[in-house]
PDB file of C-alpha atoms in Angstrom:
ATOM      1  CA  MET A   1    -224.511  -0.026-198.277  1.00 47.00           C
ATOM      2  CA  THR A   2    -221.645  -0.857-200.629  1.00 55.00           C
ATOM      3  CA  GLU A   3    -221.808  -4.289-202.203  1.00 63.00           C
ATOM      4  CA  PRO A   4    -218.806  -6.431-201.199  1.00 66.00           C
ATOM      5  CA  LYS A   5    -216.396  -7.214-204.047  1.00 75.00           C
ATOM      6  CA  TYR A   6    -215.327 -10.430-202.327  1.00 80.00           C
ATOM      7  CA  THR A   7    -218.195 -12.908-202.344  1.00 81.00           C
ATOM      8  CA  ASN A   8    -216.590 -16.348-202.104  1.00 85.00           C
ATOM      9  CA  THR A   9    -217.526 -17.260-198.536  1.00 86.00           C
ATOM     10  CA  ASP A  10    -215.966 -20.709-199.003  1.00 86.00           C
ATOM     11  CA  CYS A  11    -212.493 -19.180-199.333  1.00 89.00           C
ATOM     12  CA  PRO A  12    -210.473 -19.709-196.121  1.00 88.00           C
ATOM     13  CA  LEU A  13    -209.202 -16.113-196.427  1.00 88.00           C
ATOM     14  CA  TYR A  14    -212.668 -14.581-196.809  1.00 88.00           C
ATOM     15  CA  ALA A  15    -213.248 -11.557-194.526  1.00 85.00           C
ATOM     16  CA  THR A  16    -209.794 -11.906-192.937  1.00 88.00           C
ATOM     17  CA  LYS A  17    -206.871  -9.469-192.758  1.00 89.00           C
ATOM     18  CA  TYR A  18    -205.131 -11.596-195.379  1.00 89.00           C
ATOM     19  CA  CYS A  19    -207.846 -10.893-197.927  1.00 89.00           C
ATOM     20  CA  THR A  20    -207.462  -7.169-197.231  1.00 87.00           C
ATOM     21  CA  GLN A  21    -203.684  -7.400-197.561  1.00 87.00           C
ATOM     22  CA  LEU A  22    -203.925  -9.218-200.907  1.00 88.00           C
ATOM     23  CA  ASN A  23    -206.436  -6.628-202.184  1.00 88.00           C
ATOM     24  CA  MET A  24    -207.390  -8.529-205.336  1.00 88.00           C
ATOM     25  CA  GLN A  25    -209.829  -7.039-207.856  1.00 83.00           C
ATOM     26  CA  ASN A  26    -212.444  -9.649-206.969  1.00 84.00           C
ATOM     27  CA  CYS A  27    -212.738 -13.323-206.104  1.00 87.00           C
ATOM     28  CA  GLU A  28    -212.953 -14.409-209.742  1.00 86.00           C
ATOM     29  CA  LYS A  29    -209.594 -12.790-210.558  1.00 83.00           C
ATOM     30  CA  CYS A  30    -207.822 -13.908-207.391  1.00 85.00           C
ATOM     31  CA  THR A  31    -204.664 -15.864-208.250  1.00 85.00           C
ATOM     32  CA  VAL A  32    -203.930 -17.134-204.731  1.00 86.00           C
ATOM     33  CA  ASP A  33    -204.089 -20.911-204.350  1.00 86.00           C
ATOM     34  CA  CYS A  34    -205.841 -21.893-201.110  1.00 86.00           C
ATOM     35  CA  SER A  35    -207.031 -25.280-202.331  1.00 83.00           C
ATOM     36  CA  ASP A  36    -205.810 -27.058-199.201  1.00 88.00           C
ATOM     37  CA  ASP A  37    -204.762 -26.242-195.628  1.00 87.00           C
ATOM     38  CA  GLU A  38    -201.033 -26.464-196.361  1.00 90.00           C
ATOM     39  CA  LYS A  39    -201.189 -23.936-199.214  1.00 88.00           C
ATOM     40  CA  THR A  40    -203.438 -21.655-197.176  1.00 89.00           C
ATOM     41  CA  GLU A  41    -201.007 -21.649-194.254  1.00 91.00           C
ATOM     42  CA  ARG A  42    -198.142 -20.923-196.634  1.00 90.00           C
ATOM     43  CA  VAL A  43    -200.005 -17.901-198.026  1.00 89.00           C
ATOM     44  CA  LYS A  44    -200.728 -16.636-194.514  1.00 90.00           C
ATOM     45  CA  GLN A  45    -197.103 -17.122-193.472  1.00 90.00           C
ATOM     46  CA  ASP A  46    -195.791 -15.263-196.526  1.00 87.00           C
ATOM     47  CA  LEU A  47    -198.142 -12.339-195.871  1.00 89.00           C
ATOM     48  CA  ASP A  48    -197.231 -12.249-192.184  1.00 90.00           C
ATOM     49  CA  ASP A  49    -193.525 -12.268-193.061  1.00 88.00           C
ATOM     50  CA  MET A  50    -193.999  -9.367-195.471  1.00 88.00           C
ATOM     51  CA  ALA A  51    -196.176  -7.421-193.024  1.00 88.00           C
ATOM     52  CA  ARG A  52    -193.407  -7.570-190.426  1.00 89.00           C
ATOM     53  CA  LEU A  53    -191.083  -5.836-192.888  1.00 89.00           C
ATOM     54  CA  LEU A  54    -193.490  -2.955-193.521  1.00 91.00           C
ATOM     55  CA  PRO A  55    -193.527   0.341-191.597  1.00 89.00           C
ATOM     56  CA  GLU A  56    -195.764   0.860-188.603  1.00 87.00           C
ATOM     57  CA  GLY A  57    -199.004   2.369-189.851  1.00 86.00           C
ATOM     58  CA  GLY A  58    -198.966   0.395-193.103  1.00 87.00           C
ATOM     59  CA  MET A  59    -198.309   1.299-196.715  1.00 91.00           C
ATOM     60  CA  SER A  60    -201.471   3.384-197.038  1.00 90.00           C
ATOM     61  CA  GLN A  61    -199.725   6.362-195.416  1.00 92.00           C
ATOM     62  CA  LEU A  62    -197.792   6.714-198.690  1.00 93.00           C
ATOM     63  CA  PHE A  63    -200.894   7.359-200.789  1.00 93.00           C
ATOM     64  CA  ALA A  64    -204.018   7.829-198.652  1.00 91.00           C
ATOM     65  CA  GLY A  65    -203.299  11.393-197.484  1.00 91.00           C
ATOM     66  CA  GLU A  66    -204.037  14.652-199.278  1.00 94.00           C
ATOM     67  CA  GLU A  67    -200.413  15.843-199.443  1.00 94.00           C
ATOM     68  CA  CYS A  68    -197.561  14.940-201.781  1.00 96.00           C
ATOM     69  CA  MET A  69    -195.112  12.493-200.205  1.00 96.00           C
ATOM     70  CA  LEU A  70    -192.241  13.510-202.492  1.00 96.00           C
ATOM     71  CA  CYS A  71    -192.083  17.219-201.685  1.00 96.00           C
ATOM     72  CA  LYS A  72    -189.250  18.559-199.571  1.00 95.00           C
ATOM     73  CA  GLY A  73    -190.208  21.349-197.201  1.00 87.00           C
ATOM     74  CA  GLU A  74    -193.710  22.668-197.869  1.00 91.00           C
ATOM     75  CA  LYS A  75    -196.038  19.926-199.056  1.00 93.00           C
ATOM     76  CA  HIS A  76    -198.191  20.487-202.137  1.00 95.00           C
ATOM     77  CA  LYS A  77    -201.574  18.934-202.770  1.00 96.00           C
ATOM     78  CA  LYS A  78    -201.595  15.376-204.098  1.00 96.00           C
ATOM     79  CA  GLU A  79    -202.811  15.184-207.699  1.00 96.00           C
ATOM     80  CA  TYR A  80    -201.174  11.995-209.000  1.00 96.00           C
ATOM     81  CA  TYR A  81    -200.020   8.568-207.910  1.00 96.00           C
ATOM     82  CA  ALA A  82    -196.465   7.424-208.631  1.00 96.00           C
ATOM     83  CA  PHE A  83    -195.837   3.696-209.092  1.00 96.00           C
ATOM     84  CA  THR A  84    -192.687   1.613-208.815  1.00 95.00           C
ATOM     85  CA  ASP A  85    -191.434  -1.670-207.348  1.00 94.00           C
ATOM     86  CA  ILE A  86    -189.298  -2.138-204.271  1.00 93.00           C
ATOM     87  CA  GLY A  87    -187.575  -5.264-203.046  1.00 91.00           C
ATOM     88  CA  HIS A  88    -186.224  -6.772-199.850  1.00 90.00           C
ATOM     89  CA  ALA A  89    -183.459  -9.341-199.625  1.00 84.00           C
ATOM     90  CA  GLY A  90    -185.584 -11.517-197.342  1.00 73.00           C
ATOM     91  CA  SER A  91    -184.517 -15.140-197.205  1.00 52.00           C
ATOM     92  CA  ARG A  92    -183.504 -15.300-200.912  1.00 52.00           C
ATOM     93  CA  LYS A  93    -184.624 -18.897-201.080  1.00 52.00           C
ATOM     94  CA  ASN A  94    -184.309 -19.285-204.837  1.00 49.00           C
ATOM     95  CA  ARG A  95    -180.903 -19.421-206.517  1.00 48.00           C
ATOM     96  CA  ALA A  96    -180.311 -19.599-210.263  1.00 47.00           C
ATOM     97  CA  LYS A  97    -178.026 -22.495-211.222  1.00 47.00           C
ATOM     98  CA  GLY A  98    -175.340 -21.902-213.807  1.00 46.00           C
ATOM     99  CA  ILE A  99    -173.457 -24.252-216.127  1.00 45.00           C
ATOM    100  CA  LEU A 100    -173.331 -27.804-214.724  1.00 44.00           C
ATOM    101  CA  GLY A 101    -174.758 -26.424-211.504  1.00 48.00           C
ATOM    102  CA  MET A 102    -171.332 -25.016-210.599  1.00 48.00           C
ATOM    103  CA  LEU A 103    -172.281 -21.337-210.612  1.00 46.00           C
ATOM    104  CA  LYS A 104    -175.077 -19.952-208.492  1.00 52.00           C
ATOM    105  CA  LYS A 105    -176.467 -16.486-208.799  1.00 54.00           C
ATOM    106  CA  GLU A 106    -177.816 -14.811-205.695  1.00 57.00           C
ATOM    107  CA  PRO A 107    -181.150 -13.114-206.560  1.00 59.00           C
ATOM    108  CA  ARG A 108    -181.405  -9.424-205.699  1.00 64.00           C
ATOM    109  CA  PHE A 109    -184.524  -9.831-203.607  1.00 65.00           C
ATOM    110  CA  GLY A 110    -186.585 -12.385-201.761  1.00 76.00           C
ATOM    111  CA  THR A 111    -189.640 -10.149-201.494  1.00 84.00           C
ATOM    112  CA  LEU A 112    -191.113  -7.923-204.226  1.00 87.00           C
ATOM    113  CA  LEU A 113    -193.673  -5.218-203.473  1.00 91.00           C
ATOM    114  CA  PRO A 114    -195.294  -2.830-205.987  1.00 92.00           C
ATOM    115  CA  ILE A 115    -195.984   0.501-204.287  1.00 94.00           C
ATOM    116  CA  GLN A 116    -197.884   3.705-205.026  1.00 95.00           C
ATOM    117  CA  ILE A 117    -197.014   7.152-203.676  1.00 95.00           C
ATOM    118  CA  GLY A 118    -199.115  10.308-203.523  1.00 96.00           C
ATOM    119  CA  CYS A 119    -197.492  12.935-205.757  1.00 96.00           C
ATOM    120  CA  CYS A 120    -198.110  16.574-206.716  1.00 96.00           C
ATOM    121  CA  ARG A 121    -197.968  18.152-210.171  1.00 96.00           C
ATOM    122  CA  GLU A 122    -194.582  19.806-209.572  1.00 96.00           C
ATOM    123  CA  CYS A 123    -192.853  16.636-208.416  1.00 96.00           C
ATOM    124  CA  LYS A 124    -194.257  14.745-211.372  1.00 97.00           C
ATOM    125  CA  LYS A 125    -192.930  17.450-213.715  1.00 96.00           C
ATOM    126  CA  HIS A 126    -189.480  17.148-212.145  1.00 97.00           C
ATOM    127  CA  PHE A 127    -189.367  13.391-212.705  1.00 96.00           C
ATOM    128  CA  MET A 128    -190.642  13.695-216.262  1.00 96.00           C
ATOM    129  CA  LEU A 129    -188.045  16.347-217.136  1.00 96.00           C
ATOM    130  CA  ILE A 130    -185.221  14.286-215.690  1.00 96.00           C
ATOM    131  CA  SER A 131    -186.441  11.179-217.523  1.00 94.00           C
ATOM    132  CA  TYR A 132    -186.708  12.741-220.988  1.00 95.00           C
ATOM    133  CA  ILE A 133    -184.425  15.790-221.187  1.00 96.00           C
ATOM    134  CA  LYS A 134    -181.325  13.880-222.311  1.00 96.00           C
ATOM    135  CA  SER A 135    -183.245  11.913-224.952  1.00 96.00           C
ATOM    136  CA  ILE A 136    -184.825  15.113-226.298  1.00 97.00           C
ATOM    137  CA  ILE A 137    -181.447  16.856-226.609  1.00 97.00           C
ATOM    138  CA  VAL A 138    -179.765  13.852-228.240  1.00 97.00           C
ATOM    139  CA  CYS A 139    -182.700  13.505-230.626  1.00 96.00           C
ATOM    140  CA  ALA A 140    -182.431  17.196-231.592  1.00 96.00           C
ATOM    141  CA  PHE A 141    -178.676  16.900-232.210  1.00 96.00           C
ATOM    142  CA  THR A 142    -179.374  13.832-234.356  1.00 95.00           C
ATOM    143  CA  VAL A 143    -182.395  14.872-236.401  1.00 95.00           C
ATOM    144  CA  ILE A 144    -181.413  18.465-237.157  1.00 94.00           C
ATOM    145  CA  PRO A 145    -177.975  17.751-238.737  1.00 91.00           C
ATOM    146  CA  LEU A 146    -179.432  14.742-240.531  1.00 90.00           C
ATOM    147  CA  ALA A 147    -182.136  16.953-242.039  1.00 92.00           C
ATOM    148  CA  VAL A 148    -179.606  19.635-242.994  1.00 90.00           C
ATOM    149  CA  MET A 149    -177.247  17.095-244.595  1.00 86.00           C
ATOM    150  CA  SER A 150    -180.104  15.748-246.695  1.00 85.00           C
ATOM    151  CA  PHE A 151    -179.973  18.907-248.813  1.00 87.00           C
ATOM    152  CA  ARG A 152    -177.590  18.459-251.731  1.00 85.00           C
ATOM    153  CA  SER A 153    -176.695  22.149-251.591  1.00 87.00           C
ATOM    154  CA  VAL A 154    -175.172  21.456-248.169  1.00 84.00           C
ATOM    155  CA  SER A 155    -173.812  17.912-248.483  1.00 85.00           C
ATOM    156  CA  GLU A 156    -172.162  18.205-251.904  1.00 85.00           C
ATOM    157  CA  PRO A 157    -169.854  21.158-251.026  1.00 87.00           C
ATOM    158  CA  LEU A 158    -168.851  19.312-247.844  1.00 84.00           C
ATOM    159  CA  MET A 159    -168.166  16.116-249.774  1.00 85.00           C
ATOM    160  CA  ALA A 160    -166.060  18.125-252.199  1.00 86.00           C
ATOM    161  CA  ILE A 161    -163.756  18.989-249.287  1.00 86.00           C
ATOM    162  CA  THR A 162    -163.622  15.443-247.900  1.00 84.00           C
ATOM    163  CA  HIS A 163    -165.843  12.614-249.050  1.00 84.00           C
ATOM    164  CA  GLY A 164    -166.829  11.532-245.522  1.00 86.00           C
ATOM    165  CA  LEU A 165    -167.151  15.035-244.044  1.00 90.00           C
ATOM    166  CA  PRO A 166    -170.981  15.030-243.813  1.00 87.00           C
ATOM    167  CA  PHE A 167    -170.831  11.799-241.817  1.00 89.00           C
ATOM    168  CA  TYR A 168    -168.071  13.150-239.561  1.00 91.00           C
ATOM    169  CA  ILE A 169    -170.131  16.268-238.854  1.00 91.00           C
ATOM    170  CA  PHE A 170    -173.202  14.143-238.137  1.00 91.00           C
ATOM    171  CA  ALA A 171    -171.281  11.837-235.767  1.00 94.00           C
ATOM    172  CA  ALA A 172    -169.731  14.825-233.985  1.00 95.00           C
ATOM    173  CA  SER A 173    -173.173  16.383-233.594  1.00 95.00           C
ATOM    174  CA  VAL A 174    -174.585  13.207-232.012  1.00 95.00           C
ATOM    175  CA  ALA A 175    -171.600  12.948-229.654  1.00 97.00           C
ATOM    176  CA  LEU A 176    -172.013  16.610-228.713  1.00 97.00           C
ATOM    177  CA  GLY A 177    -175.713  15.994-228.057  1.00 96.00           C
ATOM    178  CA  VAL A 178    -174.891  13.137-225.692  1.00 97.00           C
ATOM    179  CA  ILE A 179    -172.406  15.292-223.784  1.00 97.00           C
ATOM    180  CA  ILE A 180    -174.743  18.293-223.554  1.00 97.00           C
ATOM    181  CA  GLY A 181    -177.694  16.059-222.644  1.00 97.00           C
ATOM    182  CA  THR A 182    -175.698  14.424-219.848  1.00 96.00           C
ATOM    183  CA  LEU A 183    -174.595  17.773-218.432  1.00 97.00           C
ATOM    184  CA  VAL A 184    -178.092  19.281-218.633  1.00 97.00           C
ATOM    185  CA  LYS A 185    -179.624  16.212-216.970  1.00 96.00           C
ATOM    186  CA  ARG A 186    -177.032  16.321-214.191  1.00 95.00           C
ATOM    187  CA  SER A 187    -177.760  20.013-213.600  1.00 96.00           C
ATOM    188  CA  LEU A 188    -181.503  19.382-213.669  1.00 96.00           C
ATOM    189  CA  ILE A 189    -181.209  16.588-211.087  1.00 96.00           C
ATOM    190  CA  LYS A 190    -179.301  18.905-208.770  1.00 95.00           C
ATOM    191  CA  ARG A 191    -181.867  21.701-209.154  1.00 95.00           C
ATOM    192  CA  CYS A 192    -184.956  19.476-208.843  1.00 95.00           C
ATOM    193  CA  SER A 193    -183.572  17.648-205.805  1.00 95.00           C
ATOM    194  CA  GLU A 194    -183.830  20.904-203.850  1.00 95.00           C
ATOM    195  CA  ASP A 195    -187.634  20.604-203.864  1.00 95.00           C
ATOM    196  CA  THR A 196    -188.290  16.915-204.617  1.00 96.00           C
ATOM    197  CA  TYR A 197    -187.079  13.583-203.283  1.00 96.00           C
ATOM    198  CA  ILE A 198    -185.513  12.427-206.557  1.00 96.00           C
ATOM    199  CA  ASN A 199    -184.570   9.207-204.782  1.00 96.00           C
ATOM    200  CA  ILE A 200    -187.874   8.059-203.281  1.00 96.00           C
ATOM    201  CA  MET A 201    -186.090   5.908-200.694  1.00 95.00           C
ATOM    202  CA  GLN A 202    -185.060   9.158-198.976  1.00 95.00           C
ATOM    203  CA  ALA A 203    -188.675  10.307-198.586  1.00 95.00           C
ATOM    204  CA  PRO A 204    -190.563   9.962-195.286  1.00 92.00           C
ATOM    205  CA  VAL A 205    -191.741   6.414-194.501  1.00 94.00           C
ATOM    206  CA  LEU A 206    -189.662   5.008-197.370  1.00 95.00           C
ATOM    207  CA  SER A 207    -186.445   6.151-195.696  1.00 94.00           C
ATOM    208  CA  ASP A 208    -187.391   4.051-192.660  1.00 93.00           C
ATOM    209  CA  MET A 209    -188.078   1.127-194.975  1.00 93.00           C
ATOM    210  CA  ALA A 210    -184.659   1.608-196.596  1.00 93.00           C
ATOM    211  CA  GLN A 211    -183.042   1.302-193.182  1.00 92.00           C
ATOM    212  CA  ASN A 212    -185.001  -1.924-192.736  1.00 90.00           C
ATOM    213  CA  GLY A 213    -183.501  -3.419-195.903  1.00 91.00           C
ATOM    214  CA  TRP A 214    -185.917  -2.291-198.643  1.00 93.00           C
ATOM    215  CA  PHE A 215    -184.522  -0.916-201.905  1.00 93.00           C
ATOM    216  CA  GLU A 216    -185.885   0.344-205.214  1.00 93.00           C
ATOM    217  CA  LEU A 217    -185.477  -2.069-208.112  1.00 90.00           C
ATOM    218  CA  PHE A 218    -185.260   0.370-211.015  1.00 87.00           C
ATOM    219  CA  ALA A 219    -183.397   3.396-209.653  1.00 88.00           C
ATOM    220  CA  GLU A 220    -180.651   4.743-211.907  1.00 88.00           C
ATOM    221  CA  LYS A 221    -177.729   6.560-210.279  1.00 86.00           C
ATOM    222  CA  GLY A 222    -179.849   7.723-207.369  1.00 88.00           C
ATOM    223  CA  VAL A 223    -182.828   8.778-209.511  1.00 94.00           C
ATOM    224  CA  SER A 224    -186.058   6.821-209.129  1.00 95.00           C
ATOM    225  CA  LYS A 225    -187.947   5.453-212.136  1.00 94.00           C
ATOM    226  CA  LEU A 226    -191.649   6.147-211.685  1.00 95.00           C
ATOM    227  CA  VAL A 227    -194.873   5.706-213.647  1.00 95.00           C
ATOM    228  CA  PHE A 228    -197.662   8.198-212.960  1.00 96.00           C
ATOM    229  CA  SER A 229    -201.438   7.978-212.988  1.00 95.00           C
ATOM    230  CA  LYS A 230    -204.358  10.152-211.942  1.00 95.00           C
ATOM    231  CA  LYS A 231    -206.034   7.167-210.310  1.00 92.00           C
ATOM    232  CA  PRO A 232    -204.769   4.936-207.512  1.00 91.00           C
ATOM    233  CA  ALA A 233    -204.251   1.212-208.016  1.00 88.00           C
ATOM    234  CA  ASP A 234    -207.514  -0.696-207.583  1.00 82.00           C
ATOM    235  CA  HIS A 235    -205.695  -3.859-206.518  1.00 86.00           C
ATOM    236  CA  GLY A 236    -202.308  -5.057-205.337  1.00 85.00           C
ATOM    237  CA  LEU A 237    -200.488  -6.211-202.217  1.00 85.00           C
ATOM    238  CA  PHE A 238    -201.042  -3.897-199.231  1.00 86.00           C
ATOM    239  CA  SER A 239    -202.480  -1.211-201.524  1.00 84.00           C
ATOM    240  CA  ALA A 240    -206.045  -1.026-200.231  1.00 82.00           C
ATOM    241  CA  MET A 241    -207.303   2.426-199.282  1.00 76.00           C
ATOM    242  CA  PRO A 242    -208.168   2.475-195.540  1.00 71.00           C
ATOM    243  CA  MET A 243    -211.672   3.765-196.237  1.00 53.00           C
ATOM    244  CA  ALA A 244    -212.256   1.137-198.913  1.00 51.00           C
ATOM    245  CA  ALA A 245    -211.081  -1.596-196.554  1.00 48.00           C
ATOM    246  CA  GLU A 246    -213.470  -0.385-193.861  1.00 51.00           C
ATOM    247  CA  GLU A 247    -216.359  -0.277-196.328  1.00 51.00           C
ATOM    248  CA  GLU A 248    -215.511  -3.809-197.481  1.00 49.00           C
ATOM    249  CA  ASN A 249    -215.497  -5.038-193.874  1.00 51.00           C
ATOM    250  CA  ASP A 250    -218.851  -3.314-193.247  1.00 49.00           C
ATOM    251  CA  ALA A 251    -220.241  -4.929-196.389  1.00 47.00           C
ATOM    252  CA  HIS A 252    -219.028  -8.344-195.191  1.00 47.00           C
ATOM    253  CA  ALA A 253    -220.651  -7.771-191.814  1.00 48.00           C
ATOM    254  CA  ALA A 254    -223.941  -6.678-193.404  1.00 47.00           C
ATOM    255  CA  ALA A 255    -223.898  -9.681-195.725  1.00 46.00           C
ATOM    256  CA  ALA A 256    -223.267 -11.986-192.779  1.00 45.00           C
ATOM    257  CA  VAL A 257    -226.162 -10.453-190.820  1.00 42.00           C
ATOM    258  CA  ALA A 258    -228.452 -10.764-193.840  1.00 46.00           C
ATOM    259  CA  ALA A 259    -227.466 -14.396-194.371  1.00 43.00           C
ATOM    260  CA  GLU A 260    -228.062 -15.161-190.696  1.00 47.00           C
ATOM    261  CA  GLY A 261    -231.463 -13.494-190.890  1.00 48.00           C
ATOM    262  CA  GLU A 262    -232.466 -15.569-193.903  1.00 50.00           C
ATOM    263  CA  SER A 263    -231.297 -18.727-192.161  1.00 46.00           C
ATOM    264  CA  ASN A 264    -233.365 -17.914-189.055  1.00 47.00           C
ATOM    265  CA  SER A 265    -236.423 -17.200-191.204  1.00 50.00           C
ATOM    266  CA  GLU A 266    -236.090 -20.557-192.916  1.00 49.00           C
ATOM    267  CA  ASN A 267    -235.765 -22.305-189.566  1.00 50.00           C
ATOM    268  CA  ASP A 268    -238.901 -20.563-188.267  1.00 52.00           C
ATOM    269  CA  ILE A 269    -240.839 -21.755-191.294  1.00 50.00           C
TER     270      ILE A 269
END
């Protein structure tokens, strides 16, 4: 039987759905303040409010399956997990005050949720190419002319024509790199979007969440910003694997039975 990772039986959230939803690493690293009834009820209310905004079936359907959630058409096997943050306007309770309290800035979101998505090797490659191709091209158009101009046999004849010519050529090369990089990236986005949901909020489950008011925080011109890992998150809001949650509940039940047995033995003695 798996040992439970949550052992603080004095916690008012112990062995409840709220503990599963929080999915902390363990009790020692839990940052939730349940020191009194009022704070505990506030935590429960916040979690209930967020749960009502989530899709039917929970967030685990994004990462618990064996198939990639970002493939269009035929689904490939999941090999990675993609991470990002999404937000929901919610109640937007907090406003940032400006000078003399006259200006108020409406925050973008009232609810923040880190998410993980099952992803295949091909979809990951598409996102990585889109993320870095422009920088690679610009870097090449910067480093190569800079290296060439460092040779006196090249720079001195150019300077003999016009003193600032090497710099003008270098600046033109960088500008050309930016233009080419932008065009190549745009073409790559169009090609990759045929097989991959480049905007994750158009993918299954997430598209329903988008209609319910959720949005990605770090998308850039319709392209999602993702971080990839071979391993799933071991903690985080609504990120518990269904099987792990069931094992944790079984461990709680076994611990409770064992504790009851010890108590009965002591009473018999």
